[in-house]
JSON list of C-alpha atoms in Angstrom, two decimals:
[
{"chain": "A", "resi": 1, "resn": "MET", "atom": "CA", "xyz": [-0.14, 0.18, 0.04]},
{"chain": "A", "resi": 2, "resn": "ASP", "atom": "CA", "xyz": [1.30, 3.69, -0.45]},
{"chain": "A", "resi": 3, "resn": "GLU", "atom": "CA", "xyz": [2.35, 5.71, 2.14]},
{"chain": "A", "resi": 4, "resn": "PRO", "atom": "CA", "xyz": [-0.43, 7.65, 3.76]},
{"chain": "A", "resi": 5, "resn": "ILE", "atom": "CA", "xyz": [-1.05, 11.64, 2.26]},
{"chain": "A", "resi": 6, "resn": "ARG", "atom": "CA", "xyz": [0.54, 13.87, 4.68]},
{"chain": "A", "resi": 7, "resn": "ASP", "atom": "CA", "xyz": [-0.01, 17.28, 2.91]},
{"chain": "A", "resi": 8, "resn": "GLU", "atom": "CA", "xyz": [-2.88, 19.22, 4.02]},
{"chain": "A", "resi": 9, "resn": "GLU", "atom": "CA", "xyz": [-3.55, 20.47, 0.68]},
{"chain": "A", "resi": 10, "resn": "GLU", "atom": "CA", "xyz": [-3.40, 17.03, -0.99]},
{"chain": "A", "resi": 11, "resn": "ALA", "atom": "CA", "xyz": [-5.60, 15.63, 1.71]},
{"chain": "A", "resi": 12, "resn": "ARG", "atom": "CA", "xyz": [-8.30, 18.49, 0.95]},
{"chain": "A", "resi": 13, "resn": "ARG", "atom": "CA", "xyz": [-7.75, 17.88, -2.72]},
{"chain": "A", "resi": 14, "resn": "LEU", "atom": "CA", "xyz": [-8.49, 13.88, -2.39]},
{"chain": "A", "resi": 15, "resn": "ALA", "atom": "CA", "xyz": [-11.73, 14.73, -0.44]},
{"chain": "A", "resi": 16, "resn": "ARG", "atom": "CA", "xyz": [-13.19, 17.06, -3.21]},
{"chain": "A", "resi": 17, "resn": "THR", "atom": "CA", "xyz": [-12.34, 14.29, -5.43]},
{"chain": "A", "resi": 18, "resn": "ILE", "atom": "CA", "xyz": [-13.93, 11.67, -3.50]},
{"chain": "A", "resi": 19, "resn": "VAL", "atom": "CA", "xyz": [-16.95, 13.90, -2.75]},
{"chain": "A", "resi": 20, "resn": "SER", "atom": "CA", "xyz": [-17.32, 15.26, -6.55]},
{"chain": "A", "resi": 21, "resn": "ASP", "atom": "CA", "xyz": [-17.34, 12.04, -7.68]},
{"chain": "A", "resi": 22, "resn": "LEU", "atom": "CA", "xyz": [-19.99, 11.00, -5.44]},
{"chain": "A", "resi": 23, "resn": "ALA", "atom": "CA", "xyz": [-22.14, 13.85, -6.71]},
{"chain": "A", "resi": 24, "resn": "ALA", "atom": "CA", "xyz": [-21.53, 13.03, -10.12]},
{"chain": "A", "resi": 25, "resn": "TYR", "atom": "CA", "xyz": [-22.41, 9.31, -10.05]},
{"chain": "A", "resi": 26, "resn": "HIS", "atom": "CA", "xyz": [-25.42, 9.69, -7.58]},
{"chain": "A", "resi": 27, "resn": "LYS", "atom": "CA", "xyz": [-26.82, 13.09, -9.08]},
{"chain": "A", "resi": 28, "resn": "ALA", "atom": "CA", "xyz": [-30.40, 11.42, -8.95]},
{"chain": "A", "resi": 29, "resn": "GLU", "atom": "CA", "xyz": [-30.18, 10.47, -5.62]},
{"chain": "A", "resi": 30, "resn": "VAL", "atom": "CA", "xyz": [-28.67, 13.87, -4.34]},
{"chain": "A", "resi": 31, "resn": "GLU", "atom": "CA", "xyz": [-31.55, 15.64, -5.98]},
{"chain": "A", "resi": 32, "resn": "ARG", "atom": "CA", "xyz": [-33.93, 13.44, -4.42]},
{"chain": "A", "resi": 33, "resn": "GLY", "atom": "CA", "xyz": [-32.30, 13.42, -1.17]},
{"chain": "A", "resi": 34, "resn": "ILE", "atom": "CA", "xyz": [-32.62, 17.62, -1.22]},
{"chain": "A", "resi": 35, "resn": "VAL", "atom": "CA", "xyz": [-35.95, 17.84, -2.35]},
{"chain": "A", "resi": 36, "resn": "GLU", "atom": "CA", "xyz": [-37.07, 15.26, 0.34]},
{"chain": "A", "resi": 37, "resn": "ASP", "atom": "CA", "xyz": [-34.60, 16.60, 2.96]},
{"chain": "A", "resi": 38, "resn": "ARG", "atom": "CA", "xyz": [-32.98, 13.56, 3.68]},
{"chain": "A", "resi": 39, "resn": "LEU", "atom": "CA", "xyz": [-29.79, 14.03, 1.56]},
{"chain": "A", "resi": 40, "resn": "PHE", "atom": "CA", "xyz": [-27.61, 12.17, 4.12]},
{"chain": "A", "resi": 41, "resn": "GLU", "atom": "CA", "xyz": [-29.99, 9.20, 4.66]},
{"chain": "A", "resi": 42, "resn": "VAL", "atom": "CA", "xyz": [-30.51, 8.54, 1.19]},
{"chain": "A", "resi": 43, "resn": "LEU", "atom": "CA", "xyz": [-26.72, 8.53, 0.29]},
{"chain": "A", "resi": 44, "resn": "ALA", "atom": "CA", "xyz": [-25.38, 7.37, 3.78]},
{"chain": "A", "resi": 45, "resn": "GLY", "atom": "CA", "xyz": [-24.00, 4.14, 1.92]},
{"chain": "A", "resi": 46, "resn": "PRO", "atom": "CA", "xyz": [-21.88, 6.19, -0.69]},
{"chain": "A", "resi": 47, "resn": "ILE", "atom": "CA", "xyz": [-20.97, 8.76, 1.67]},
{"chain": "A", "resi": 48, "resn": "GLU", "atom": "CA", "xyz": [-19.62, 6.18, 4.53]},
{"chain": "A", "resi": 49, "resn": "GLU", "atom": "CA", "xyz": [-17.75, 4.23, 1.44]},
{"chain": "A", "resi": 50, "resn": "GLY", "atom": "CA", "xyz": [-15.95, 7.57, 0.48]},
{"chain": "A", "resi": 51, "resn": "ARG", "atom": "CA", "xyz": [-15.09, 8.37, 3.92]},
{"chain": "A", "resi": 52, "resn": "ARG", "atom": "CA", "xyz": [-13.49, 5.20, 4.28]},
{"chain": "A", "resi": 53, "resn": "HIS", "atom": "CA", "xyz": [-11.52, 5.41, 1.21]},
{"chain": "A", "resi": 54, "resn": "TYR", "atom": "CA", "xyz": [-10.43, 8.61, 2.35]},
{"chain": "A", "resi": 55, "resn": "ARG", "atom": "CA", "xyz": [-9.42, 7.59, 5.95]},
{"chain": "A", "resi": 56, "resn": "GLU", "atom": "CA", "xyz": [-7.30, 4.63, 4.45]},
{"chain": "A", "resi": 57, "resn": "ARG", "atom": "CA", "xyz": [-5.53, 7.15, 2.09]},
{"chain": "A", "resi": 58, "resn": "VAL", "atom": "CA", "xyz": [-4.66, 9.89, 4.63]},
{"chain": "A", "resi": 59, "resn": "ALA", "atom": "CA", "xyz": [-2.46, 10.30, 7.72]},
{"chain": "A", "resi": 60, "resn": "PRO", "atom": "CA", "xyz": [-4.51, 10.29, 10.94]},
{"chain": "A", "resi": 61, "resn": "ASP", "atom": "CA", "xyz": [-3.39, 13.64, 11.88]},
{"chain": "A", "resi": 62, "resn": "LEU", "atom": "CA", "xyz": [-5.04, 14.91, 8.67]},
{"chain": "A", "resi": 63, "resn": "TRP", "atom": "CA", "xyz": [-8.31, 12.78, 8.36]},
{"chain": "A", "resi": 64, "resn": "GLY", "atom": "CA", "xyz": [-9.35, 14.12, 11.55]},
{"chain": "A", "resi": 65, "resn": "ARG", "atom": "CA", "xyz": [-9.30, 17.77, 10.37]},
{"chain": "A", "resi": 66, "resn": "GLY", "atom": "CA", "xyz": [-12.70, 17.60, 8.83]},
{"chain": "A", "resi": 67, "resn": "PHE", "atom": "CA", "xyz": [-11.69, 17.94, 5.06]},
{"chain": "A", "resi": 68, "resn": "TYR", "atom": "CA", "xyz": [-14.13, 15.24, 4.12]},
{"chain": "A", "resi": 69, "resn": "GLU", "atom": "CA", "xyz": [-16.79, 16.69, 5.93]},
{"chain": "A", "resi": 70, "resn": "LYS", "atom": "CA", "xyz": [-16.33, 20.37, 4.32]},
{"chain": "A", "resi": 71, "resn": "ALA", "atom": "CA", "xyz": [-16.40, 18.78, 1.02]},
{"chain": "A", "resi": 72, "resn": "LEU", "atom": "CA", "xyz": [-19.56, 17.65, 1.46]},
{"chain": "A", "resi": 73, "resn": "VAL", "atom": "CA", "xyz": [-20.93, 20.95, 2.21]},
{"chain": "A", "resi": 74, "resn": "ASP", "atom": "CA", "xyz": [-18.81, 22.36, -0.32]},
{"chain": "A", "resi": 75, "resn": "PHE", "atom": "CA", "xyz": [-19.35, 19.87, -3.33]},
{"chain": "A", "resi": 76, "resn": "LEU", "atom": "CA", "xyz": [-22.58, 17.92, -2.46]},
{"chain": "A", "resi": 77, "resn": "LEU", "atom": "CA", "xyz": [-24.79, 20.42, -1.13]},
{"chain": "A", "resi": 78, "resn": "LYS", "atom": "CA", "xyz": [-23.72, 23.94, -2.61]},
{"chain": "A", "resi": 79, "resn": "PRO", "atom": "CA", "xyz": [-24.05, 22.75, -6.08]},
{"chain": "A", "resi": 80, "resn": "PHE", "atom": "CA", "xyz": [-27.51, 21.84, -5.97]},
{"chain": "A", "resi": 81, "resn": "GLY", "atom": "CA", "xyz": [-28.90, 25.14, -3.91]},
{"chain": "A", "resi": 82, "resn": "ARG", "atom": "CA", "xyz": [-31.00, 25.80, -7.08]},
{"chain": "A", "resi": 83, "resn": "ILE", "atom": "CA", "xyz": [-33.06, 22.37, -6.23]},
{"chain": "A", "resi": 84, "resn": "LYS", "atom": "CA", "xyz": [-36.24, 23.67, -4.15]},
{"chain": "A", "resi": 85, "resn": "SER", "atom": "CA", "xyz": [-36.03, 22.18, -0.72]},
{"chain": "A", "resi": 86, "resn": "ARG", "atom": "CA", "xyz": [-37.01, 23.05, 2.66]},
{"chain": "A", "resi": 87, "resn": "ILE", "atom": "CA", "xyz": [-33.71, 22.82, 3.96]},
{"chain": "A", "resi": 88, "resn": "TRP", "atom": "CA", "xyz": [-33.14, 26.29, 2.46]}
]
């Protein structure tokens, strides 16, 4: 296995990539989850799979810094802000 990522910017980039891919591959589920105000329930499996992948690739002192969770907001929620929902 490769050495874990120890660079903060590289860890952020990986988190953004994983979440961007998740949003692209599960676009219909993202939209449905936002409309129904159940996004994290609808995507629980893929979000956890992405988190697991992120934790496997990043040094423990970095994965605990919240980069993956921030990427969820920036790349899973914000791009879909045009969808009518009770959340906004």
